[in-house]
């Protein structure tokens, strides 16, 4: 009787197959996070917190929390600053060159008075017309993208940031009005003195539409606008 000898080849092949499967399972997740173009391992995007800022109508002065706003300022003329304050940026992978960039095209300025949003007419009018001496709330909102220079991915999904401000509108006190005459530009036309007079509120902002009357005591007024009288 001829007996077949067991050489162990089948068992060895089976063990090799199992080992190959195990190695594939172990290596699979690692290979999945490699970039096809750079072979760098992808990690987590940077994140952080920031304070969004608003700018006065001059486009350069940053609005400070608890600030007093001039009587003549118009809410619709404020804007969102492209720079942020108090940035706290982090990256779990230790990537560097972190930054926070607000999306100005989607940014908003939300004004409220005692919890009620300002109307379109109020937003287009000088603050002193409706809110002299009052407290207003301003909320600056925008999507903010956090980026890194060395990371992969370099950025994540923009985060919606909201930064609140409490602001006071100046009180116009007649006794504190500053009235200035621009004498160098004064001239006489048809027996009338023509001159530019500017009225400013108690924080130095011009007061458009202010009615100013000058009463002469009977003395002569020269072409530079100088006269003995009261105004």
mmCIF file of C-alpha atoms in Angstrom:
data_model
loop_
_atom_site.group_PDB
_atom_site.id
_atom_site.type_symbol
_atom_site.label_atom_id
_atom_site.label_comp_id
_atom_site.label_asym_id
_atom_site.label_seq_id
_atom_site.Cartn_x
_atom_site.Cartn_y
_atom_site.Cartn_z
ATOM 1 C CA UNK A 1 0.000 0.000 0.000
ATOM 2 C CA UNK A 2 1.324 3.338 -0.966
ATOM 3 C CA UNK A 3 0.745 6.161 1.527
ATOM 4 C CA UNK A 4 0.785 9.819 0.675
ATOM 5 C CA UNK A 5 3.303 11.806 2.619
ATOM 6 C CA UNK A 6 2.228 15.166 4.215
ATOM 7 C CA UNK A 7 4.777 17.730 3.386
ATOM 8 C CA UNK A 8 3.093 20.644 5.247
ATOM 9 C CA UNK A 9 2.962 22.737 2.090
ATOM 10 C CA UNK A 10 -0.797 23.332 2.388
ATOM 11 C CA UNK A 11 -0.558 24.430 5.990
ATOM 12 C CA UNK A 12 2.293 26.787 5.227
ATOM 13 C CA UNK A 13 0.363 28.358 2.392
ATOM 14 C CA UNK A 14 -2.644 28.867 4.674
ATOM 15 C CA UNK A 15 -0.530 30.488 7.386
ATOM 16 C CA UNK A 16 1.037 32.776 4.777
ATOM 17 C CA UNK A 17 -2.350 33.834 3.482
ATOM 18 C CA UNK A 18 -3.654 34.646 6.980
ATOM 19 C CA UNK A 19 -0.504 36.624 7.746
ATOM 20 C CA UNK A 20 -0.839 38.602 4.524
ATOM 21 C CA UNK A 21 -4.471 39.460 5.338
ATOM 22 C CA UNK A 22 -3.516 40.620 8.839
ATOM 23 C CA UNK A 23 -0.737 42.811 7.465
ATOM 24 C CA UNK A 24 -3.111 44.338 4.941
ATOM 25 C CA UNK A 25 -5.605 45.157 7.697
ATOM 26 C CA UNK A 26 -2.919 46.780 9.793
ATOM 27 C CA UNK A 27 -1.366 48.736 6.946
ATOM 28 C CA UNK A 28 -4.659 49.749 5.331
ATOM 29 C CA UNK A 29 -5.640 52.668 7.622
ATOM 30 C CA UNK A 30 -2.099 54.063 7.522
ATOM 31 C CA UNK A 31 -2.042 54.118 3.745
ATOM 32 C CA UNK A 32 -5.461 55.795 3.658
ATOM 33 C CA UNK A 33 -4.189 58.993 5.240
ATOM 34 C CA UNK A 34 -1.298 59.515 2.825
ATOM 35 C CA UNK A 35 -1.587 62.277 0.262
ATOM 36 C CA UNK A 36 -1.443 60.953 -3.303
ATOM 37 C CA UNK A 37 0.682 63.905 -4.431
ATOM 38 C CA UNK A 38 2.993 64.576 -1.494
ATOM 39 C CA UNK A 39 3.034 61.361 0.544
ATOM 40 C CA UNK A 40 2.579 63.518 3.655
ATOM 41 C CA UNK A 41 0.374 62.159 6.389
ATOM 42 C CA UNK A 42 -2.873 64.100 6.645
ATOM 43 C CA UNK A 43 -3.804 65.289 10.127
ATOM 44 C CA UNK A 44 -6.405 67.624 11.583
ATOM 45 C CA UNK A 45 -7.022 71.221 10.431
ATOM 46 C CA UNK A 46 -6.160 74.139 12.730
ATOM 47 C CA UNK A 47 -8.821 75.757 14.897
ATOM 48 C CA UNK A 48 -9.139 78.561 17.407
ATOM 49 C CA UNK A 49 -11.119 81.508 18.746
ATOM 50 C CA UNK A 50 -10.953 85.191 17.819
ATOM 51 C CA UNK A 51 -12.761 88.466 18.480
ATOM 52 C CA UNK A 52 -14.201 90.087 15.377
ATOM 53 C CA UNK A 53 -13.869 93.864 15.132
ATOM 54 C CA UNK A 54 -15.942 96.706 13.675
ATOM 55 C CA UNK A 55 -14.576 99.891 12.118
ATOM 56 C CA UNK A 56 -15.923 103.430 12.417
ATOM 57 C CA UNK A 57 -17.110 105.110 9.190
ATOM 58 C CA UNK A 58 -13.566 106.409 8.618
ATOM 59 C CA UNK A 59 -12.623 102.817 7.748
ATOM 60 C CA UNK A 60 -9.567 102.696 10.023
ATOM 61 C CA UNK A 61 -10.594 103.315 13.649
ATOM 62 C CA UNK A 62 -11.508 100.127 15.525
ATOM 63 C CA UNK A 63 -14.634 100.216 17.695
ATOM 64 C CA UNK A 64 -13.786 99.418 21.313
ATOM 65 C CA UNK A 65 -16.204 97.701 23.659
ATOM 66 C CA UNK A 66 -17.981 100.172 26.003
ATOM 67 C CA UNK A 67 -16.921 103.078 23.767
ATOM 68 C CA UNK A 68 -18.931 106.285 23.394
ATOM 69 C CA UNK A 69 -20.033 106.893 19.820
ATOM 70 C CA UNK A 70 -20.349 110.359 18.353
ATOM 71 C CA UNK A 71 -23.764 111.865 17.823
ATOM 72 C CA UNK A 72 -23.273 112.213 14.049
ATOM 73 C CA UNK A 73 -22.110 108.663 13.288
ATOM 74 C CA UNK A 74 -24.390 106.573 11.045
ATOM 75 C CA UNK A 75 -24.717 102.799 11.716
ATOM 76 C CA UNK A 76 -24.864 101.870 8.022
ATOM 77 C CA UNK A 77 -21.421 103.419 7.518
ATOM 78 C CA UNK A 78 -19.660 101.090 9.976
ATOM 79 C CA UNK A 79 -17.844 98.049 8.553
ATOM 80 C CA UNK A 80 -16.232 94.767 9.616
ATOM 81 C CA UNK A 81 -12.460 94.832 10.063
ATOM 82 C CA UNK A 82 -10.349 92.376 8.027
ATOM 83 C CA UNK A 83 -8.167 91.870 11.116
ATOM 84 C CA UNK A 84 -9.164 90.031 14.289
ATOM 85 C CA UNK A 85 -8.347 90.567 17.950
ATOM 86 C CA UNK A 86 -7.430 88.167 20.770
ATOM 87 C CA UNK A 87 -6.535 85.248 18.476
ATOM 88 C CA UNK A 88 -6.094 81.910 20.235
ATOM 89 C CA UNK A 89 -4.974 79.486 17.518
ATOM 90 C CA UNK A 90 -4.048 75.822 17.861
ATOM 91 C CA UNK A 91 -3.172 72.799 15.747
ATOM 92 C CA UNK A 92 -3.230 69.250 17.125
ATOM 93 C CA UNK A 93 -0.429 68.218 14.763
ATOM 94 C CA UNK A 94 1.894 71.038 15.774
ATOM 95 C CA UNK A 95 1.697 72.748 12.380
ATOM 96 C CA UNK A 96 2.976 76.316 12.146
ATOM 97 C CA UNK A 97 2.062 79.571 10.424
ATOM 98 C CA UNK A 98 -1.442 79.671 11.919
ATOM 99 C CA UNK A 99 -3.827 82.478 10.958
ATOM 100 C CA UNK A 100 -7.512 83.411 11.143
ATOM 101 C CA UNK A 101 -9.219 84.991 8.118
ATOM 102 C CA UNK A 102 -12.797 86.378 8.353
ATOM 103 C CA UNK A 103 -15.003 86.150 5.272
ATOM 104 C CA UNK A 104 -15.902 89.821 4.824
ATOM 105 C CA UNK A 105 -18.349 89.064 2.012
ATOM 106 C CA UNK A 106 -20.518 87.135 4.491
ATOM 107 C CA UNK A 107 -19.875 89.347 7.536
ATOM 108 C CA UNK A 108 -22.713 91.279 9.198
ATOM 109 C CA UNK A 109 -23.145 94.060 11.761
ATOM 110 C CA UNK A 110 -26.298 93.672 13.839
ATOM 111 C CA UNK A 111 -27.486 96.714 15.830
ATOM 112 C CA UNK A 112 -30.103 96.507 18.578
ATOM 113 C CA UNK A 113 -31.601 98.871 21.153
ATOM 114 C CA UNK A 114 -33.050 97.186 24.237
ATOM 115 C CA UNK A 115 -33.095 93.914 22.291
ATOM 116 C CA UNK A 116 -34.954 95.360 19.289
ATOM 117 C CA UNK A 117 -33.150 95.515 15.920
ATOM 118 C CA UNK A 118 -32.721 99.002 14.501
ATOM 119 C CA UNK A 119 -35.017 99.813 11.585
ATOM 120 C CA UNK A 120 -33.659 100.654 8.113
ATOM 121 C CA UNK A 121 -34.446 104.330 8.791
ATOM 122 C CA UNK A 122 -32.567 104.265 12.105
ATOM 123 C CA UNK A 123 -29.587 102.530 10.494
ATOM 124 C CA UNK A 124 -29.392 105.290 7.873
ATOM 125 C CA UNK A 125 -29.691 108.227 10.306
ATOM 126 C CA UNK A 126 -27.166 109.858 12.669
ATOM 127 C CA UNK A 127 -27.180 108.048 16.006
ATOM 128 C CA UNK A 128 -28.074 111.236 17.859
ATOM 129 C CA UNK A 129 -31.352 111.563 15.976
ATOM 130 C CA UNK A 130 -32.814 108.551 17.766
ATOM 131 C CA UNK A 131 -30.442 107.331 20.475
ATOM 132 C CA UNK A 132 -28.674 110.306 22.097
ATOM 133 C CA UNK A 133 -27.595 109.182 25.557
ATOM 134 C CA UNK A 134 -28.810 105.619 24.941
ATOM 135 C CA UNK A 135 -27.008 102.265 25.028
ATOM 136 C CA UNK A 136 -26.819 100.177 21.862
ATOM 137 C CA UNK A 137 -25.682 96.597 21.308
ATOM 138 C CA UNK A 138 -23.584 95.760 18.266
ATOM 139 C CA UNK A 139 -22.837 92.179 17.244
ATOM 140 C CA UNK A 140 -20.183 91.454 14.629
ATOM 141 C CA UNK A 141 -20.644 88.090 12.878
ATOM 142 C CA UNK A 142 -18.666 86.315 10.167
ATOM 143 C CA UNK A 143 -17.417 82.879 9.071
ATOM 144 C CA UNK A 144 -13.735 82.593 9.996
ATOM 145 C CA UNK A 145 -11.271 80.225 8.314
ATOM 146 C CA UNK A 146 -8.323 78.995 10.371
ATOM 147 C CA UNK A 147 -5.262 78.176 8.265
ATOM 148 C CA UNK A 148 -1.750 76.794 8.682
ATOM 149 C CA UNK A 149 1.295 77.027 6.425
ATOM 150 C CA UNK A 150 2.744 73.560 7.041
ATOM 151 C CA UNK A 151 -0.358 71.455 7.700
ATOM 152 C CA UNK A 152 -2.290 69.031 5.547
ATOM 153 C CA UNK A 153 -5.086 69.864 5.358
ATOM 154 C CA UNK A 154 -4.112 73.525 5.603
ATOM 155 C CA UNK A 155 -7.619 74.596 6.604
ATOM 156 C CA UNK A 156 -10.940 73.234 7.744
ATOM 157 C CA UNK A 157 -14.572 74.273 7.390
ATOM 158 C CA UNK A 158 -15.058 77.970 8.334
ATOM 159 C CA UNK A 159 -16.364 78.504 11.866
ATOM 160 C CA UNK A 160 -19.141 81.015 12.559
ATOM 161 C CA UNK A 161 -17.862 83.614 15.038
ATOM 162 C CA UNK A 162 -20.016 86.180 16.874
ATOM 163 C CA UNK A 163 -18.507 89.066 18.866
ATOM 164 C CA UNK A 164 -20.806 91.358 20.939
ATOM 165 C CA UNK A 165 -20.158 95.000 21.854
ATOM 166 C CA UNK A 166 -21.977 97.369 24.205
ATOM 167 C CA UNK A 167 -21.797 100.996 23.046
ATOM 168 C CA UNK A 168 -22.976 104.346 24.372
ATOM 169 C CA UNK A 169 -24.248 107.161 22.167
ATOM 170 C CA UNK A 170 -22.998 110.624 23.136
ATOM 171 C CA UNK A 171 -25.357 113.062 24.815
ATOM 172 C CA UNK A 172 -25.512 116.423 23.081
ATOM 173 C CA UNK A 173 -25.401 119.125 25.747
ATOM 174 C CA UNK A 174 -25.834 122.658 24.328
ATOM 175 C CA UNK A 175 -23.505 124.135 26.938
ATOM 176 C CA UNK A 176 -20.733 121.875 25.662
ATOM 177 C CA UNK A 177 -21.114 122.623 21.955
ATOM 178 C CA UNK A 178 -17.938 123.786 20.283
ATOM 179 C CA UNK A 179 -18.598 126.326 17.541
ATOM 180 C CA UNK A 180 -15.724 127.295 15.273
ATOM 181 C CA UNK A 181 -15.626 129.882 12.489
ATOM 182 C CA UNK A 182 -13.417 129.217 9.494
ATOM 183 C CA UNK A 183 -12.356 132.857 9.074
ATOM 184 C CA UNK A 184 -9.836 132.373 6.224
ATOM 185 C CA UNK A 185 -12.608 131.175 3.908
ATOM 186 C CA UNK A 186 -15.084 133.949 4.777
ATOM 187 C CA UNK A 187 -16.038 136.454 2.103
ATOM 188 C CA UNK A 188 -18.575 139.189 1.370
ATOM 189 C CA UNK A 189 -21.224 138.707 -1.299
ATOM 190 C CA UNK A 190 -23.926 141.281 -1.912
ATOM 191 C CA UNK A 191 -23.424 142.865 1.472
ATOM 192 C CA UNK A 192 -23.682 139.481 3.223
ATOM 193 C CA UNK A 193 -20.874 137.806 5.111
ATOM 194 C CA UNK A 194 -20.446 134.218 3.874
ATOM 195 C CA UNK A 195 -18.544 131.954 6.257
ATOM 196 C CA UNK A 196 -18.280 128.310 7.289
ATOM 197 C CA UNK A 197 -19.251 127.574 10.888
ATOM 198 C CA UNK A 198 -18.903 124.070 12.360
ATOM 199 C CA UNK A 199 -20.716 122.848 15.464
ATOM 200 C CA UNK A 200 -19.311 119.832 17.295
ATOM 201 C CA UNK A 201 -20.736 117.690 20.075
ATOM 202 C CA UNK A 202 -19.181 116.937 23.453
ATOM 203 C CA UNK A 203 -16.874 114.279 21.958
ATOM 204 C CA UNK A 204 -15.747 116.443 19.042
ATOM 205 C CA UNK A 205 -17.876 115.044 16.215
ATOM 206 C CA UNK A 206 -19.577 117.459 13.768
ATOM 207 C CA UNK A 207 -23.312 118.015 14.206
ATOM 208 C CA UNK A 208 -24.880 118.173 10.733
ATOM 209 C CA UNK A 209 -28.081 120.176 10.456
ATOM 210 C CA UNK A 210 -27.423 122.274 13.564
ATOM 211 C CA UNK A 211 -29.040 125.715 13.347
ATOM 212 C CA UNK A 212 -26.675 128.508 14.403
ATOM 213 C CA UNK A 213 -27.732 132.168 14.609
ATOM 214 C CA UNK A 214 -25.499 135.192 15.106
ATOM 215 C CA UNK A 215 -26.919 138.383 16.569
ATOM 216 C CA UNK A 216 -25.007 141.599 15.979
ATOM 217 C CA UNK A 217 -24.885 144.287 18.649
ATOM 218 C CA UNK A 218 -24.690 146.980 16.014
ATOM 219 C CA UNK A 219 -20.973 147.054 15.343
ATOM 220 C CA UNK A 220 -19.454 146.584 11.939
ATOM 221 C CA UNK A 221 -18.543 143.138 10.664
ATOM 222 C CA UNK A 222 -15.423 142.892 8.552
ATOM 223 C CA UNK A 223 -14.840 140.649 5.559
ATOM 224 C CA UNK A 224 -13.115 138.048 7.747
ATOM 225 C CA UNK A 225 -16.327 137.492 9.710
ATOM 226 C CA UNK A 226 -15.196 139.299 12.839
ATOM 227 C CA UNK A 227 -17.893 141.306 14.585
ATOM 228 C CA UNK A 228 -18.686 142.528 18.080
ATOM 229 C CA UNK A 229 -21.702 140.459 18.950
ATOM 230 C CA UNK A 230 -22.934 137.182 20.357
ATOM 231 C CA UNK A 231 -23.562 133.883 18.685
#
